[in-house]
């Protein structure tokens, strides 16, 4: 019952799991976390799976707009999130 409660998503109306996967620009899978209940935050998964320790200065993380980990990244590691679409069309700055 506890696992079912932890994995249930009221947003998706079903039970969900999360996994964190890292992929290099050439398509090579560089990191795979274990499964976590869908209610676990991305920040918690990132911290528990020691992904932070593998990042080096100059690395760039491309992630979904909800991946809010900027405050836990080591110095010199960048996070690029897509802009939120508040209007029917992106501005030229958002496109860049």
PDB file of N, CA and C in Angstrom:
ATOM      1  N   UNK A   1       0.818  -1.193   0.000  1.00  0.00           N
ATOM      2  CA  UNK A   1       0.000   0.000   0.000  1.00  0.00           C
ATOM      3  C   UNK A   1       0.869   1.267   0.000  1.00  0.00           C
ATOM      4  N   UNK A   2       1.994   1.241   0.760  1.00  0.00           N
ATOM      5  CA  UNK A   2       2.853   2.425   0.809  1.00  0.00           C
ATOM      6  C   UNK A   2       3.473   2.720  -0.547  1.00  0.00           C
ATOM      7  N   UNK A   3       3.948   1.672  -1.224  1.00  0.00           N
ATOM      8  CA  UNK A   3       4.562   1.868  -2.547  1.00  0.00           C
ATOM      9  C   UNK A   3       3.516   2.385  -3.527  1.00  0.00           C
ATOM     10  N   UNK A   4       2.318   1.840  -3.467  1.00  0.00           N
ATOM     11  CA  UNK A   4       1.269   2.307  -4.371  1.00  0.00           C
ATOM     12  C   UNK A   4       0.942   3.769  -4.095  1.00  0.00           C
ATOM     13  N   UNK A   5       0.891   4.159  -2.838  1.00  0.00           N
ATOM     14  CA  UNK A   5       0.624   5.548  -2.492  1.00  0.00           C
ATOM     15  C   UNK A   5       1.749   6.461  -3.004  1.00  0.00           C
ATOM     16  N   UNK A   6       3.002   6.024  -2.821  1.00  0.00           N
ATOM     17  CA  UNK A   6       4.144   6.841  -3.237  1.00  0.00           C
ATOM     18  C   UNK A   6       4.267   6.978  -4.748  1.00  0.00           C
ATOM     19  N   UNK A   7       3.788   5.997  -5.474  1.00  0.00           N
ATOM     20  CA  UNK A   7       3.943   6.031  -6.931  1.00  0.00           C
ATOM     21  C   UNK A   7       2.734   6.619  -7.645  1.00  0.00           C
ATOM     22  N   UNK A   8       1.650   6.863  -6.933  1.00  0.00           N
ATOM     23  CA  UNK A   8       0.446   7.370  -7.605  1.00  0.00           C
ATOM     24  C   UNK A   8       0.601   8.842  -7.968  1.00  0.00           C
ATOM     25  N   UNK A   9       0.245   9.167  -9.194  1.00  0.00           N
ATOM     26  CA  UNK A   9       0.297  10.539  -9.683  1.00  0.00           C
ATOM     27  C   UNK A   9      -1.130  11.033  -9.904  1.00  0.00           C
ATOM     28  N   UNK A  10      -1.547  12.030  -9.135  1.00  0.00           N
ATOM     29  CA  UNK A  10      -2.885  12.596  -9.341  1.00  0.00           C
ATOM     30  C   UNK A  10      -2.940  13.343 -10.679  1.00  0.00           C
ATOM     31  N   UNK A  11      -1.776  13.817 -11.138  1.00  0.00           N
ATOM     32  CA  UNK A  11      -1.703  14.501 -12.425  1.00  0.00           C
ATOM     33  C   UNK A  11      -1.938  13.535 -13.585  1.00  0.00           C
ATOM     34  N   UNK A  12      -1.320  12.352 -13.507  1.00  0.00           N
ATOM     35  CA  UNK A  12      -1.433  11.368 -14.590  1.00  0.00           C
ATOM     36  C   UNK A  12      -2.513  10.327 -14.336  1.00  0.00           C
ATOM     37  N   UNK A  13      -3.083  10.318 -13.147  1.00  0.00           N
ATOM     38  CA  UNK A  13      -4.158   9.395 -12.776  1.00  0.00           C
ATOM     39  C   UNK A  13      -3.741   7.931 -12.878  1.00  0.00           C
ATOM     40  N   UNK A  14      -2.511   7.653 -12.496  1.00  0.00           N
ATOM     41  CA  UNK A  14      -1.995   6.275 -12.457  1.00  0.00           C
ATOM     42  C   UNK A  14      -0.704   6.249 -11.647  1.00  0.00           C
ATOM     43  N   UNK A  15      -0.192   5.054 -11.432  1.00  0.00           N
ATOM     44  CA  UNK A  15       1.064   4.902 -10.706  1.00  0.00           C
ATOM     45  C   UNK A  15       2.225   5.098 -11.673  1.00  0.00           C
ATOM     46  N   UNK A  16       3.254   5.839 -11.203  1.00  0.00           N
ATOM     47  CA  UNK A  16       4.390   6.158 -12.057  1.00  0.00           C
ATOM     48  C   UNK A  16       5.703   5.920 -11.316  1.00  0.00           C
ATOM     49  N   UNK A  17       6.763   5.732 -12.087  1.00  0.00           N
ATOM     50  CA  UNK A  17       8.130   5.602 -11.579  1.00  0.00           C
ATOM     51  C   UNK A  17       8.991   6.590 -12.326  1.00  0.00           C
ATOM     52  N   UNK A  18      10.098   6.982 -11.730  1.00  0.00           N
ATOM     53  CA  UNK A  18      11.057   7.878 -12.386  1.00  0.00           C
ATOM     54  C   UNK A  18      12.422   7.213 -12.442  1.00  0.00           C
ATOM     55  N   UNK A  19      13.151   7.522 -13.507  1.00  0.00           N
ATOM     56  CA  UNK A  19      14.541   7.101 -13.649  1.00  0.00           C
ATOM     57  C   UNK A  19      15.293   8.275 -14.275  1.00  0.00           C
ATOM     58  N   UNK A  20      16.512   8.487 -13.847  1.00  0.00           N
ATOM     59  CA  UNK A  20      17.347   9.561 -14.388  1.00  0.00           C
ATOM     60  C   UNK A  20      18.355   8.925 -15.338  1.00  0.00           C
ATOM     61  N   UNK A  21      18.381   9.421 -16.581  1.00  0.00           N
ATOM     62  CA  UNK A  21      19.275   8.868 -17.603  1.00  0.00           C
ATOM     63  C   UNK A  21      20.132  10.001 -18.158  1.00  0.00           C
ATOM     64  N   UNK A  22      21.444   9.769 -18.220  1.00  0.00           N
ATOM     65  CA  UNK A  22      22.365  10.723 -18.832  1.00  0.00           C
ATOM     66  C   UNK A  22      22.799  10.210 -20.187  1.00  0.00           C
ATOM     67  N   UNK A  23      22.800  11.093 -21.184  1.00  0.00           N
ATOM     68  CA  UNK A  23      23.189  10.712 -22.548  1.00  0.00           C
ATOM     69  C   UNK A  23      24.183  11.738 -23.069  1.00  0.00           C
ATOM     70  N   UNK A  24      25.309  11.278 -23.587  1.00  0.00           N
ATOM     71  CA  UNK A  24      26.339  12.151 -24.163  1.00  0.00           C
ATOM     72  C   UNK A  24      25.879  12.654 -25.534  1.00  0.00           C
ATOM     73  N   UNK A  25      26.490  13.721 -26.035  1.00  0.00           N
ATOM     74  CA  UNK A  25      26.103  14.252 -27.348  1.00  0.00           C
ATOM     75  C   UNK A  25      26.178  13.229 -28.476  1.00  0.00           C
ATOM     76  N   UNK A  26      27.062  12.231 -28.341  1.00  0.00           N
ATOM     77  CA  UNK A  26      27.169  11.216 -29.401  1.00  0.00           C
ATOM     78  C   UNK A  26      26.167  10.082 -29.229  1.00  0.00           C
ATOM     79  N   UNK A  27      25.276  10.178 -28.233  1.00  0.00           N
ATOM     80  CA  UNK A  27      24.226   9.180 -28.050  1.00  0.00           C
ATOM     81  C   UNK A  27      24.555   8.076 -27.062  1.00  0.00           C
ATOM     82  N   UNK A  28      25.749   8.079 -26.494  1.00  0.00           N
ATOM     83  CA  UNK A  28      26.148   7.049 -25.537  1.00  0.00           C
ATOM     84  C   UNK A  28      25.469   7.312 -24.190  1.00  0.00           C
ATOM     85  N   UNK A  29      24.865   6.272 -23.623  1.00  0.00           N
ATOM     86  CA  UNK A  29      24.258   6.391 -22.307  1.00  0.00           C
ATOM     87  C   UNK A  29      25.387   6.433 -21.275  1.00  0.00           C
ATOM     88  N   UNK A  30      25.414   7.496 -20.474  1.00  0.00           N
ATOM     89  CA  UNK A  30      26.506   7.696 -19.531  1.00  0.00           C
ATOM     90  C   UNK A  30      26.103   7.474 -18.076  1.00  0.00           C
ATOM     91  N   UNK A  31      24.798   7.450 -17.822  1.00  0.00           N
ATOM     92  CA  UNK A  31      24.335   7.343 -16.446  1.00  0.00           C
ATOM     93  C   UNK A  31      22.900   6.819 -16.435  1.00  0.00           C
ATOM     94  N   UNK A  32      22.620   5.858 -15.549  1.00  0.00           N
ATOM     95  CA  UNK A  32      21.257   5.369 -15.353  1.00  0.00           C
ATOM     96  C   UNK A  32      21.049   5.177 -13.855  1.00  0.00           C
ATOM     97  N   UNK A  33      20.056   5.837 -13.308  1.00  0.00           N
ATOM     98  CA  UNK A  33      19.756   5.678 -11.883  1.00  0.00           C
ATOM     99  C   UNK A  33      18.847   4.471 -11.701  1.00  0.00           C
ATOM    100  N   UNK A  34      18.626   4.097 -10.476  1.00  0.00           N
ATOM    101  CA  UNK A  34      17.619   3.084 -10.190  1.00  0.00           C
ATOM    102  C   UNK A  34      16.246   3.751 -10.253  1.00  0.00           C
ATOM    103  N   UNK A  35      15.209   2.946 -10.154  1.00  0.00           N
ATOM    104  CA  UNK A  35      13.846   3.479 -10.188  1.00  0.00           C
ATOM    105  C   UNK A  35      13.487   4.128  -8.863  1.00  0.00           C
ATOM    106  N   UNK A  36      12.730   5.207  -8.942  1.00  0.00           N
ATOM    107  CA  UNK A  36      12.215   5.900  -7.771  1.00  0.00           C
ATOM    108  C   UNK A  36      10.717   6.064  -7.945  1.00  0.00           C
ATOM    109  N   UNK A  37       9.967   6.105  -6.843  1.00  0.00           N
ATOM    110  CA  UNK A  37       8.534   6.400  -6.958  1.00  0.00           C
ATOM    111  C   UNK A  37       8.330   7.726  -7.682  1.00  0.00           C
ATOM    112  N   UNK A  38       7.266   7.820  -8.461  1.00  0.00           N
ATOM    113  CA  UNK A  38       7.000   9.011  -9.261  1.00  0.00           C
ATOM    114  C   UNK A  38       6.894  10.286  -8.465  1.00  0.00           C
ATOM    115  N   UNK A  39       6.632  10.191  -7.176  1.00  0.00           N
ATOM    116  CA  UNK A  39       6.504  11.396  -6.347  1.00  0.00           C
ATOM    117  C   UNK A  39       7.858  11.957  -5.919  1.00  0.00           C
ATOM    118  N   UNK A  40       8.957  11.249  -6.208  1.00  0.00           N
ATOM    119  CA  UNK A  40      10.302  11.703  -5.832  1.00  0.00           C
ATOM    120  C   UNK A  40      10.728  12.856  -6.732  1.00  0.00           C
ATOM    121  N   UNK A  41      11.287  13.893  -6.149  1.00  0.00           N
ATOM    122  CA  UNK A  41      11.692  15.054  -6.953  1.00  0.00           C
ATOM    123  C   UNK A  41      12.963  14.739  -7.750  1.00  0.00           C
ATOM    124  N   UNK A  42      13.138  15.464  -8.842  1.00  0.00           N
ATOM    125  CA  UNK A  42      14.342  15.308  -9.669  1.00  0.00           C
ATOM    126  C   UNK A  42      15.593  15.651  -8.866  1.00  0.00           C
ATOM    127  N   UNK A  43      15.489  16.647  -8.009  1.00  0.00           N
ATOM    128  CA  UNK A  43      16.628  17.064  -7.195  1.00  0.00           C
ATOM    129  C   UNK A  43      17.051  15.943  -6.255  1.00  0.00           C
ATOM    130  N   UNK A  44      16.099  15.269  -5.630  1.00  0.00           N
ATOM    131  CA  UNK A  44      16.418  14.161  -4.714  1.00  0.00           C
ATOM    132  C   UNK A  44      17.079  13.017  -5.467  1.00  0.00           C
ATOM    133  N   UNK A  45      16.558  12.682  -6.637  1.00  0.00           N
ATOM    134  CA  UNK A  45      17.148  11.596  -7.432  1.00  0.00           C
ATOM    135  C   UNK A  45      18.575  11.969  -7.834  1.00  0.00           C
ATOM    136  N   UNK A  46      18.777  13.210  -8.261  1.00  0.00           N
ATOM    137  CA  UNK A  46      20.110  13.670  -8.664  1.00  0.00           C
ATOM    138  C   UNK A  46      21.094  13.560  -7.509  1.00  0.00           C
ATOM    139  N   UNK A  47      20.681  13.974  -6.329  1.00  0.00           N
ATOM    140  CA  UNK A  47      21.565  13.923  -5.160  1.00  0.00           C
ATOM    141  C   UNK A  47      21.817  12.494  -4.680  1.00  0.00           C
ATOM    142  N   UNK A  48      20.788  11.659  -4.663  1.00  0.00           N
ATOM    143  CA  UNK A  48      20.941  10.290  -4.139  1.00  0.00           C
ATOM    144  C   UNK A  48      21.756   9.397  -5.056  1.00  0.00           C
ATOM    145  N   UNK A  49      21.776   9.672  -6.323  1.00  0.00           N
ATOM    146  CA  UNK A  49      22.459   8.802  -7.275  1.00  0.00           C
ATOM    147  C   UNK A  49      23.852   9.286  -7.611  1.00  0.00           C
ATOM    148  N   UNK A  50      24.356  10.258  -6.920  1.00  0.00           N
ATOM    149  CA  UNK A  50      25.748  10.731  -7.061  1.00  0.00           C
ATOM    150  C   UNK A  50      26.077  11.231  -8.465  1.00  0.00           C
ATOM    151  N   UNK A  51      25.096  11.659  -9.194  1.00  0.00           N
ATOM    152  CA  UNK A  51      25.357  12.234 -10.519  1.00  0.00           C
ATOM    153  C   UNK A  51      26.199  13.502 -10.388  1.00  0.00           C
ATOM    154  N   UNK A  52      25.941  14.280  -9.357  1.00  0.00           N
ATOM    155  CA  UNK A  52      26.666  15.533  -9.146  1.00  0.00           C
ATOM    156  C   UNK A  52      28.170  15.294  -9.085  1.00  0.00           C
ATOM    157  N   UNK A  53      28.573  14.213  -8.448  1.00  0.00           N
ATOM    158  CA  UNK A  53      30.004  13.922  -8.279  1.00  0.00           C
ATOM    159  C   UNK A  53      30.690  13.583  -9.595  1.00  0.00           C
ATOM    160  N   UNK A  54      29.931  13.210 -10.611  1.00  0.00           N
ATOM    161  CA  UNK A  54      30.508  12.860 -11.906  1.00  0.00           C
ATOM    162  C   UNK A  54      30.649  14.058 -12.842  1.00  0.00           C
ATOM    163  N   UNK A  55      30.044  15.173 -12.479  1.00  0.00           N
ATOM    164  CA  UNK A  55      30.090  16.355 -13.336  1.00  0.00           C
ATOM    165  C   UNK A  55      31.398  17.112 -13.136  1.00  0.00           C
ATOM    166  N   UNK A  56      31.919  17.655 -14.240  1.00  0.00           N
ATOM    167  CA  UNK A  56      33.157  18.431 -14.170  1.00  0.00           C
ATOM    168  C   UNK A  56      32.928  19.802 -14.786  1.00  0.00           C
ATOM    169  N   UNK A  57      33.796  20.735 -14.450  1.00  0.00           N
ATOM    170  CA  UNK A  57      33.694  22.085 -14.986  1.00  0.00           C
ATOM    171  C   UNK A  57      33.634  22.033 -16.507  1.00  0.00           C
ATOM    172  N   UNK A  58      32.696  22.789 -17.066  1.00  0.00           N
ATOM    173  CA  UNK A  58      32.512  22.813 -18.511  1.00  0.00           C
ATOM    174  C   UNK A  58      31.384  21.919 -18.988  1.00  0.00           C
ATOM    175  N   UNK A  59      30.879  21.011 -18.132  1.00  0.00           N
ATOM    176  CA  UNK A  59      29.748  20.165 -18.515  1.00  0.00           C
ATOM    177  C   UNK A  59      28.492  21.013 -18.676  1.00  0.00           C
ATOM    178  N   UNK A  60      27.616  20.568 -19.561  1.00  0.00           N
ATOM    179  CA  UNK A  60      26.341  21.225 -19.796  1.00  0.00           C
ATOM    180  C   UNK A  60      25.249  20.183 -19.677  1.00  0.00           C
ATOM    181  N   UNK A  61      24.244  20.478 -18.875  1.00  0.00           N
ATOM    182  CA  UNK A  61      23.099  19.583 -18.723  1.00  0.00           C
ATOM    183  C   UNK A  61      21.942  20.181 -19.494  1.00  0.00           C
ATOM    184  N   UNK A  62      21.385  19.414 -20.427  1.00  0.00           N
ATOM    185  CA  UNK A  62      20.174  19.804 -21.149  1.00  0.00           C
ATOM    186  C   UNK A  62      19.044  19.017 -20.525  1.00  0.00           C
ATOM    187  N   UNK A  63      18.017  19.710 -20.042  1.00  0.00           N
ATOM    188  CA  UNK A  63      16.958  19.021 -19.311  1.00  0.00           C
ATOM    189  C   UNK A  63      15.605  19.666 -19.593  1.00  0.00           C
ATOM    190  N   UNK A  64      14.572  18.999 -19.143  1.00  0.00           N
ATOM    191  CA  UNK A  64      13.211  19.497 -19.250  1.00  0.00           C
ATOM    192  C   UNK A  64      13.029  20.700 -18.331  1.00  0.00           C
ATOM    193  N   UNK A  65      12.037  21.517 -18.630  1.00  0.00           N
ATOM    194  CA  UNK A  65      11.842  22.762 -17.877  1.00  0.00           C
ATOM    195  C   UNK A  65      11.550  22.545 -16.398  1.00  0.00           C
ATOM    196  N   UNK A  66      11.149  21.364 -15.990  1.00  0.00           N
ATOM    197  CA  UNK A  66      10.869  21.115 -14.577  1.00  0.00           C
ATOM    198  C   UNK A  66      12.050  20.582 -13.796  1.00  0.00           C
ATOM    199  N   UNK A  67      13.207  20.451 -14.428  1.00  0.00           N
ATOM    200  CA  UNK A  67      14.393  19.858 -13.789  1.00  0.00           C
ATOM    201  C   UNK A  67      15.161  20.948 -13.048  1.00  0.00           C
ATOM    202  N   UNK A  68      14.711  21.258 -11.845  1.00  0.00           N
ATOM    203  CA  UNK A  68      15.203  22.419 -11.102  1.00  0.00           C
ATOM    204  C   UNK A  68      16.349  22.041 -10.167  1.00  0.00           C
ATOM    205  N   UNK A  69      17.547  21.942 -10.739  1.00  0.00           N
ATOM    206  CA  UNK A  69      18.716  21.529  -9.948  1.00  0.00           C
ATOM    207  C   UNK A  69      19.852  22.545 -10.012  1.00  0.00           C
ATOM    208  N   UNK A  70      19.604  23.695 -10.581  1.00  0.00           N
ATOM    209  CA  UNK A  70      20.663  24.689 -10.778  1.00  0.00           C
ATOM    210  C   UNK A  70      21.397  25.014  -9.478  1.00  0.00           C
ATOM    211  N   UNK A  71      20.670  25.042  -8.367  1.00  0.00           N
ATOM    212  CA  UNK A  71      21.273  25.438  -7.087  1.00  0.00           C
ATOM    213  C   UNK A  71      22.178  24.377  -6.471  1.00  0.00           C
ATOM    214  N   UNK A  72      22.177  23.156  -7.011  1.00  0.00           N
ATOM    215  CA  UNK A  72      23.034  22.102  -6.456  1.00  0.00           C
ATOM    216  C   UNK A  72      24.171  21.710  -7.396  1.00  0.00           C
ATOM    217  N   UNK A  73      24.286  22.404  -8.530  1.00  0.00           N
ATOM    218  CA  UNK A  73      25.344  22.069  -9.491  1.00  0.00           C
ATOM    219  C   UNK A  73      26.698  22.594  -9.021  1.00  0.00           C
ATOM    220  N   UNK A  74      27.766  21.831  -9.311  1.00  0.00           N
ATOM    221  CA  UNK A  74      29.108  22.311  -8.975  1.00  0.00           C
ATOM    222  C   UNK A  74      29.469  23.541  -9.810  1.00  0.00           C
ATOM    223  N   UNK A  75      30.436  24.331  -9.346  1.00  0.00           N
ATOM    224  CA  UNK A  75      30.870  25.501 -10.116  1.00  0.00           C
ATOM    225  C   UNK A  75      31.346  25.100 -11.516  1.00  0.00           C
ATOM    226  N   UNK A  76      30.941  25.883 -12.505  1.00  0.00           N
ATOM    227  CA  UNK A  76      31.375  25.634 -13.876  1.00  0.00           C
ATOM    228  C   UNK A  76      30.502  24.681 -14.651  1.00  0.00           C
ATOM    229  N   UNK A  77      29.475  24.101 -14.019  1.00  0.00           N
ATOM    230  CA  UNK A  77      28.536  23.210 -14.707  1.00  0.00           C
ATOM    231  C   UNK A  77      27.279  24.013 -15.014  1.00  0.00           C
ATOM    232  N   UNK A  78      26.842  23.972 -16.270  1.00  0.00           N
ATOM    233  CA  UNK A  78      25.694  24.764 -16.712  1.00  0.00           C
ATOM    234  C   UNK A  78      24.458  23.893 -16.875  1.00  0.00           C
ATOM    235  N   UNK A  79      23.311  24.520 -16.716  1.00  0.00           N
ATOM    236  CA  UNK A  79      22.024  23.855 -16.917  1.00  0.00           C
ATOM    237  C   UNK A  79      21.247  24.651 -17.950  1.00  0.00           C
ATOM    238  N   UNK A  80      20.820  23.994 -19.015  1.00  0.00           N
ATOM    239  CA  UNK A  80      20.057  24.644 -20.067  1.00  0.00           C
ATOM    240  C   UNK A  80      18.656  24.038 -20.081  1.00  0.00           C
ATOM    241  N   UNK A  81      17.669  24.864 -19.726  1.00  0.00           N
ATOM    242  CA  UNK A  81      16.270  24.432 -19.724  1.00  0.00           C
ATOM    243  C   UNK A  81      15.522  25.174 -20.820  1.00  0.00           C
ATOM    244  N   UNK A  82      14.561  24.515 -21.483  1.00  0.00           N
ATOM    245  CA  UNK A  82      13.789  25.233 -22.486  1.00  0.00           C
ATOM    246  C   UNK A  82      12.922  26.299 -21.816  1.00  0.00           C
ATOM    247  N   UNK A  83      12.633  27.385 -22.514  1.00  0.00           N
ATOM    248  CA  UNK A  83      11.787  28.423 -21.921  1.00  0.00           C
ATOM    249  C   UNK A  83      10.348  27.922 -21.788  1.00  0.00           C
ATOM    250  N   UNK A  84       9.635  28.465 -20.825  1.00  0.00           N
ATOM    251  CA  UNK A  84       8.218  28.174 -20.692  1.00  0.00           C
ATOM    252  C   UNK A  84       7.487  28.920 -21.792  1.00  0.00           C
ATOM    253  N   UNK A  85       6.561  28.249 -22.435  1.00  0.00           N
ATOM    254  CA  UNK A  85       5.808  28.878 -23.518  1.00  0.00           C
ATOM    255  C   UNK A  85       4.573  29.546 -22.918  1.00  0.00           C
ATOM    256  N   UNK A  86       4.661  30.863 -22.727  1.00  0.00           N
ATOM    257  CA  UNK A  86       3.549  31.626 -22.164  1.00  0.00           C
ATOM    258  C   UNK A  86       2.699  32.280 -23.253  1.00  0.00           C
ATOM    259  N   UNK A  87       3.242  32.330 -24.446  1.00  0.00           N
ATOM    260  CA  UNK A  87       2.558  32.958 -25.567  1.00  0.00           C
ATOM    261  C   UNK A  87       2.493  31.944 -26.703  1.00  0.00           C
ATOM    262  N   UNK A  88       1.699  32.231 -27.735  1.00  0.00           N
ATOM    263  CA  UNK A  88       1.600  31.265 -28.839  1.00  0.00           C
ATOM    264  C   UNK A  88       2.906  31.036 -29.602  1.00  0.00           C
ATOM    265  N   UNK A  89       3.877  31.958 -29.437  1.00  0.00           N
ATOM    266  CA  UNK A  89       5.122  31.845 -30.190  1.00  0.00           C
ATOM    267  C   UNK A  89       6.289  32.319 -29.317  1.00  0.00           C
ATOM    268  N   UNK A  90       7.449  31.642 -29.439  1.00  0.00           N
ATOM    269  CA  UNK A  90       8.644  32.066 -28.719  1.00  0.00           C
ATOM    270  C   UNK A  90       9.169  33.393 -29.277  1.00  0.00           C
ATOM    271  N   UNK A  91       9.777  34.183 -28.413  1.00  0.00           N
ATOM    272  CA  UNK A  91      10.452  35.408 -28.856  1.00  0.00           C
ATOM    273  C   UNK A  91      11.784  35.003 -29.487  1.00  0.00           C
ATOM    274  N   UNK A  92      12.427  35.906 -30.245  1.00  0.00           N
ATOM    275  CA  UNK A  92      13.748  35.560 -30.802  1.00  0.00           C
ATOM    276  C   UNK A  92      14.764  35.189 -29.718  1.00  0.00           C
ATOM    277  N   UNK A  93      14.719  35.848 -28.549  1.00  0.00           N
ATOM    278  CA  UNK A  93      15.646  35.524 -27.457  1.00  0.00           C
ATOM    279  C   UNK A  93      15.370  34.133 -26.914  1.00  0.00           C
ATOM    280  N   UNK A  94      14.106  33.738 -26.817  1.00  0.00           N
ATOM    281  CA  UNK A  94      13.772  32.396 -26.316  1.00  0.00           C
ATOM    282  C   UNK A  94      14.232  31.329 -27.305  1.00  0.00           C
ATOM    283  N   UNK A  95      14.152  31.625 -28.597  1.00  0.00           N
ATOM    284  CA  UNK A  95      14.607  30.669 -29.612  1.00  0.00           C
ATOM    285  C   UNK A  95      16.101  30.433 -29.471  1.00  0.00           C
ATOM    286  N   UNK A  96      16.881  31.527 -29.257  1.00  0.00           N
ATOM    287  CA  UNK A  96      18.324  31.390 -29.090  1.00  0.00           C
ATOM    288  C   UNK A  96      18.625  30.621 -27.820  1.00  0.00           C
TER     289      UNK A  96
END
